[in-house]
């Protein structure tokens, strides 16, 4: 990485600072976004030093001066839901999906998540670490500067801790900021089929150790038919909450069990998926501070028709974020820009709502609202210069990488490569 102390970005066509609203943004406020035109941003020693009209700032001294040529500049994106650390891959399941075998049936047959559990148990810490760093690099290349990472492919003490330690080391060594979640309750392994409660007890026995080693801030569970019930989820998450963890839930993804309602009842920081949330669940979500983290890439990848009802949620007043759900089975992409397009096309979110969903709200969904997702003076300089004329262009032109340059804490982290012809 370069070590320039001051970098001036000038001639910015559109600057999104994403700070129109206080705190997490909800309901119709998500559609209100102000755009600063012809602006400049000075980054110094890793933080935002000054923001102002380009005409007033472009003559300033700086170690590096970058002409943004009238393009878009935004905060670094935040991806609030990934399964970053895993062994192996599952391309062999693609044919089953094409034949219409449902996701939960593949799991029931010992495939899906359980296949990745086997590969993750077999992988060494070094292999998992190198693989996680590879994916983090790719995540960063798409403009993401803060990312959440879950465990959940061990479901035994050794492997869950191995995954969490890998995530911690990756967070320490990679320039991206990483927020860790313990998802030991992700599936029921063969030996616990008759007694899932026992698995939950064993996973809950790890809470204190995870706290003591500072291995995760959040505890998450997959509440779903054939996985964990609402009652089991309530008991498990309450134990985690009592020990001081913040909560997340994989809720109402495939069957409407009332996971959205439970996430709200327990004061979870986020309820994730929510593809089949009921009217009642949506109305509870809207009356709460729980953020709905919607994952349209998963619905697309699993070939399901039912996308989360983002419009109803936003119209009811909820706070919504979106994420890749990057994982080896149900959403195999690190590209958050692609998810922005799916949010527009499949969930009918407006560009303004989408930008809130990948910056401020995504940051709040992982308790980083004070650090990430906005450009303002004194804040860490996580900034993306885009090869795009305006903010609407990113969801519109889908499936490619629009990033020109990613700055993480003021340092150039990624720059678009050019063809050599
Ligand atoms: N639904 C549960 N867990 C993941 C998928 C994990 C996998 O298939 O490996 C998800 O969020 O989509
Ligand atoms: Zn997930």
PDB file of C-alpha atoms in Angstrom, residues 22 29 40 48 82 86 89 103-104 123 190 207 211 223 257 272 274 290 293 321 332 365-366 368 384 397 404 421:
ATOM      1  CA  UNK A  22     -29.128  10.859  12.434  1.00  0.00           C
ATOM      2  CA  UNK A  29     -36.092   8.808   5.061  1.00  0.00           C
ATOM      3  CA  UNK A  40     -13.505  17.822  -3.114  1.00  0.00           C
ATOM      4  CA  UNK A  48     -11.344  12.904   6.473  1.00  0.00           C
ATOM      5  CA  UNK A  82     -21.038 -13.012   4.957  1.00  0.00           C
ATOM      6  CA  UNK A  86     -15.073 -21.973   4.959  1.00  0.00           C
ATOM      7  CA  UNK A  89     -16.671 -25.352  -2.497  1.00  0.00           C
ATOM      8  CA  UNK A 103     -32.080 -26.214  -0.705  1.00  0.00           C
ATOM      9  CA  UNK A 104     -33.450 -27.778   2.496  1.00  0.00           C
ATOM     10  CA  UNK A 123      -9.047 -27.732   6.436  1.00  0.00           C
ATOM     11  CA  UNK A 190     -25.639 -36.261  11.851  1.00  0.00           C
ATOM     12  CA  UNK A 207     -20.136 -18.403  24.634  1.00  0.00           C
ATOM     13  CA  UNK A 211     -16.221 -13.639  24.980  1.00  0.00           C
ATOM     14  CA  UNK A 223     -34.148 -20.636  12.522  1.00  0.00           C
ATOM     15  CA  UNK A 257     -41.832 -19.540  11.190  1.00  0.00           C
ATOM     16  CA  UNK A 272     -31.476 -11.402   8.139  1.00  0.00           C
ATOM     17  CA  UNK A 274     -36.805 -12.143   5.947  1.00  0.00           C
ATOM     18  CA  UNK A 290     -33.943  -4.216  14.532  1.00  0.00           C
ATOM     19  CA  UNK A 293     -30.759  -7.282   6.344  1.00  0.00           C
ATOM     20  CA  UNK A 321     -29.769  -2.992   4.793  1.00  0.00           C
ATOM     21  CA  UNK A 332     -21.621 -17.471  -4.220  1.00  0.00           C
ATOM     22  CA  UNK A 365     -26.506  -3.601  11.408  1.00  0.00           C
ATOM     23  CA  UNK A 366     -23.028  -4.556  12.650  1.00  0.00           C
ATOM     24  CA  UNK A 368     -20.324   0.273  13.243  1.00  0.00           C
ATOM     25  CA  UNK A 384     -14.569   4.853  -3.112  1.00  0.00           C
ATOM     26  CA  UNK A 397     -25.415  -1.122 -15.030  1.00  0.00           C
ATOM     27  CA  UNK A 404     -11.971   2.983  -9.928  1.00  0.00           C
ATOM     28  CA  UNK A 421      -3.735  -2.670 -25.414  1.00  0.00           C
TER      29      UNK A 421
END
